[in-house]
XYZ file of C-alpha atoms in Angstrom:
111
model
C -0.282 0.130 0.090
C 1.199 3.564 -0.343
C 0.375 7.094 0.348
C 0.738 10.168 -1.378
C 0.759 13.832 0.361
C 0.346 16.249 -2.927
C 0.035 19.075 -2.176
C -2.202 20.869 -4.325
C -1.429 23.599 -6.748
C -3.146 27.110 -4.954
C -4.560 27.921 -1.519
C -8.354 26.865 -0.860
C -11.067 28.271 -1.907
C -12.996 28.301 1.110
C -13.502 31.701 2.024
C -12.680 33.431 -1.387
C -16.879 34.447 -1.276
C -15.544 36.975 1.517
C -17.332 40.974 1.581
C -13.116 42.141 1.682
C -15.024 45.265 0.638
C -17.300 45.390 4.270
C -14.322 44.029 5.793
C -12.245 46.909 4.845
C -14.965 49.368 5.206
C -15.215 48.725 8.901
C -12.326 48.846 11.395
C -14.574 46.567 14.435
C -14.341 44.007 11.915
C -10.702 44.623 9.944
C -8.643 45.240 13.420
C -8.800 41.526 14.752
C -7.576 39.980 11.268
C -4.832 42.467 11.430
C -3.868 41.502 15.913
C -5.128 37.834 14.176
C -1.641 38.542 11.866
C 0.351 40.447 13.691
C 0.363 37.094 16.998
C -1.863 40.351 18.792
C -5.451 38.318 19.280
C -7.711 35.751 18.159
C -8.313 34.588 15.525
C -10.595 32.814 13.577
C -10.364 30.998 11.028
C -10.720 33.163 8.047
C -8.184 34.467 9.872
C -5.939 31.716 10.933
C -5.641 30.489 7.495
C -4.588 33.079 6.542
C -1.921 33.853 8.506
C -0.851 30.459 7.545
C 0.453 31.338 3.649
C 1.338 34.770 4.433
C 4.679 34.457 4.049
C 5.545 32.161 2.042
C 2.022 34.124 -0.273
C 4.276 37.684 -0.175
C 8.287 35.734 -1.330
C 6.255 33.386 -4.190
C 4.038 36.347 -5.915
C 1.251 35.251 -4.872
C 1.880 31.781 -6.979
C -0.845 29.648 -5.306
C -3.468 32.095 -4.896
C -6.300 32.217 -6.634
C -7.016 34.943 -8.798
C -10.473 35.787 -6.150
C -7.416 36.055 -3.618
C -5.184 37.302 -6.084
C -7.611 40.711 -6.950
C -8.299 40.271 -2.767
C -4.369 40.694 -2.048
C -4.011 43.795 -4.093
C -6.896 45.272 -2.874
C -6.210 44.532 0.688
C -2.292 45.508 0.911
C -3.771 48.396 -1.140
C -6.130 50.028 1.976
C -3.300 48.701 4.153
C -0.432 51.070 2.813
C -2.823 53.233 1.968
C -5.085 53.901 5.401
C -4.066 51.900 7.485
C -0.688 53.051 7.254
C 0.931 51.579 10.563
C -0.679 48.442 10.621
C 0.836 47.989 7.283
C 4.422 48.867 9.138
C 4.295 46.596 11.505
C 3.070 43.764 9.361
C 5.979 44.445 7.254
C 8.023 44.336 10.197
C 6.838 41.121 10.687
C 6.511 38.975 7.171
C 9.012 41.325 5.422
C 11.473 43.135 7.398
C 14.828 43.103 5.068
C 12.448 44.534 2.471
C 12.955 42.129 0.112
C 9.058 41.500 -0.789
C 7.090 44.992 0.108
C 7.961 47.364 -1.697
C 7.213 45.550 -4.989
C 3.378 46.371 -3.251
C 4.042 49.756 -2.170
C 5.625 50.705 -5.726
C 1.907 49.275 -7.896
C -0.548 49.690 -4.564
C 0.278 53.657 -3.488
C -2.202 56.055 -3.862
């Protein structure tokens, strides 16, 4: 009997239908996600999923992301850069302290 563990080509699409606009408009919804990712607060199931892939997604230009995740990533990062810069800087410090990956996002998404 052989067992094969195969890694999927993309991250789960289970949370692709989340209304990002609603979360971004409402800091009461947004801040818990940020705190989860910064490991400063509790995580919802979708927050845990996001946190588990964030570093790899940054490093690999979201190569395993679905189209919805790629679009959503740009929307969220753009929002953080332009409207929540303090949190953006904390996330950069945690996940890309050498600024290897975030400069391209900042260049592309800064309003």
